[in-house]
Structures are given as structure tokens and as C-alpha cells.
C-alpha positions in Angstrom: -35.8 -32.1 -28.2 -34.1 -33.5 -25.1 -30.7 -32.7 -26.7 -31.8 -29.1 -27.3 -32.8 -28.6 -23.6 -29.5 -30.1 -22.5 -27.6 -27.8 -24.8 -29.5 -24.7 -23.5 -29.0 -25.8 -19.9 -25.2 -26.4 -20.3 -24.9 -23.1 -22.2 -26.6 -21.3 -19.3 -24.3 -22.9 -16.8 -21.2 -21.8 -18.8 -22.5 -18.2 -18.9 -23.0 -18.2 -15.1 -19.4 -19.5 -14.6 -18.0 -16.7 -16.7 -20.1 -14.0 -15.0 -18.6 -14.5 -11.6 -16.8 -11.5 -10.1 -13.0 -12.0 -10.3 -11.6 -11.2 -6.8 -8.3 -13.0 -7.0 -6.4 -12.0 -10.1 -3.7 -9.3 -9.9 -3.4 -9.4 -6.0 -0.6 -6.9 -5.9 -2.6 -4.3 -8.0 -5.7 -4.9 -5.8 -3.7 -4.1 -2.7 -2.3 -1.0 -4.3 -5.8 0.2 -5.2 -7.2 -0.6 -1.8 -4.3 1.4 -0.2 -5.0 4.3 -2.6 -8.7 4.3 -1.7 -8.0 4.3 2.0 -5.4 7.0 1.8 -7.7 9.6 0.3 -8.1 12.7 2.4 -8.7 16.4 2.0 -6.0 17.8 -0.4 -4.8 14.4 -1.5 -4.3 14.3 -5.3 -5.0 10.8 -6.8 -6.1 12.2 -10.2 -4.4 11.8 -13.6 -3.9 15.0 -15.6 -6.6 14.0 -18.0 -9.2 13.0 -15.3 -12.9 13.4 -16.1 -15.5 13.6 -13.4 -19.2 14.0 -13.1 -20.5 16.0 -10.1 -23.6 15.5 -8.0 -25.7 17.8 -10.2 -24.6 16.1 -13.5 -21.9 18.7 -14.2 -18.8 17.4 -16.0 -15.2 18.4 -15.4 -12.4 17.5 -17.8 -9.5 18.3 -15.6 -8.7 18.2 -11.9 -8.7 22.0 -11.8 -12.2 22.2 -13.3 -13.3 19.7 -10.6 -11.8 21.9 -7.9 -13.4 25.0 -9.4 -16.8 23.3 -9.5 -16.5 22.4 -5.8 -15.6 26.0 -4.9 -18.5 27.3 -7.0 -20.9 25.1 -5.0 -19.2 26.1 -1.7 -18.3 22.4 -1.1 -15.5 21.3 1.3 -14.6 17.7 1.8 -13.8 17.0 5.4 -13.4 13.2 5.2 -14.0 10.3 2.7 -13.9 6.8 4.2 -14.6 3.6 2.2 -17.1 1.2 4.0 -15.3 -2.1 4.3 -16.9 -5.0 2.4 -18.4 -2.6 -0.2 -15.3 -2.2 -2.4 -15.5 -4.1 -5.7 -12.3 -4.0 -7.8 -11.7 -5.3 -11.2 -8.2 -5.2 -12.7 -7.6 -5.4 -16.5 -4.1 -6.2 -17.8 -2.6 -5.0 -14.6 -2.8 -1.4 -15.6 -6.5 -0.5 -15.5 -8.8 -0.8 -12.5 -12.6 -0.3 -12.4 -13.8 0.3 -8.8 -17.2 0.4 -7.3 -17.3 1.4 -3.7 -19.5 2.8 -1.0 -18.1 5.6 1.0 -19.0 7.7 4.1 -18.5 11.3 3.2 -18.4 14.2 5.6 -18.7 17.5 3.7 -19.6 21.1 4.3 -22.0 22.5 1.7 -22.6 26.3 1.8 -21.7 26.3 5.5 -23.8 23.2 6.4 -22.1 20.1 7.8 -23.4 16.9 6.1 -22.7 13.2 6.5 -23.8 11.1 3.5 -23.2 7.8 1.9 -22.1 7.8 -1.8 -21.8 4.9 -4.2 -18.8 5.7 -6.4 -17.7 4.3 -9.8 -14.1 5.1 -10.5 -11.5 4.1 -13.1 -7.8 4.1 -12.4 -4.8 3.8 -14.7 -1.3 2.7 -13.8 1.5 4.5 -15.5 5.2 4.7 -14.6 4.4 2.5 -11.6 1.8 4.7 -10.1 -2.0 4.6 -10.1 -4.2 7.7 -10.8 -7.9 8.2 -11.2 -8.9 8.9 -14.8 -12.7 8.9 -14.3 -15.2 9.1 -11.4 -18.9 9.6 -10.7 -20.8 9.3 -7.4 -24.4 8.9 -6.5 -25.7 9.8 -3.1 -27.5 6.8 -1.5 -30.9 7.6 -0.1 -31.1 5.3 2.9 -34.7 6.2 3.6 -35.7 5.0 0.2 -33.0 2.2 -0.1 -31.8 1.1 3.3 -28.2 -0.2 3.4 -26.8 -3.0 5.5 -23.5 -1.3 6.2 -22.0 -4.1 8.4 
């Protein structure tokens, strides 16, 4: 019985060791992704041709043009998008795929109204021909009244 508990304990420790967030592998690619995230601005195109995106109402776009058309339909204009330092989590796979979770400050105009919101984003990037582009993205507005953030 003692051996069984020891085995369970050691197995649990090994799972915990493998579950740690990798923040060191592919340092060059991590720098490239961080630079890409910080260089976003109105009119900046970081999307792959086959990008897929989910909008704030759950609508889905299968191309960059569909994404732009959905924004126009909702009378949405992005003024600025700024990542909040310390809230960017980047995982790199095989040096060509990046999964990014980040918190951003977004200043937008919606139907003529100026809004400042925080959005939690999940994005996937692919590196092809030496360049990174976004292949998927979805964001969720953070309700700070319901879930306060410590935004450093």
C-alpha cells in the first residue's frame, strides 16, 4: 500500500513538472511575435490569407476581407490596440507555430461612440517564408466590474 501511494505521489510530481509554461524555448521566435504584437495599429495587416476570426458577437469570418466587412457592418473603427505588459503568454511549436494569449487595451469607436475596453485575446500565428502571420483569433471583453484585473 505504501508503494502505491509513493507511485501516485511521484506520478503527480512528474505531471506537475511537465505542465509548466515554457517561457524559454525558441527565444528568437518569441521576440518576433512580441514585436509583431506591439506593432499592430490601425490599417496594419498581420493576417494570413486564410485567417479565421470570431467577432465579439460570435460571428465568424473566414478571410481578412470578411473580417473587415463585419467591422464596417457594425460601424466599428479601431483607434489603438496595445498589449498590457506582463499579460502576454506565448507558446512556440516547432519554430513555425505560435499560440498567444494576451490582454490588450483597445480604443475603438462603435457606431460613433468612443470606447476604451480590455480584451483577452487568443491568437494563432504561422511562420511561412520567414514571416509570421495570424491564422486565427478570438477575443473576449473583460468585465472589470465582475472580474477586476490587476493590470500592473
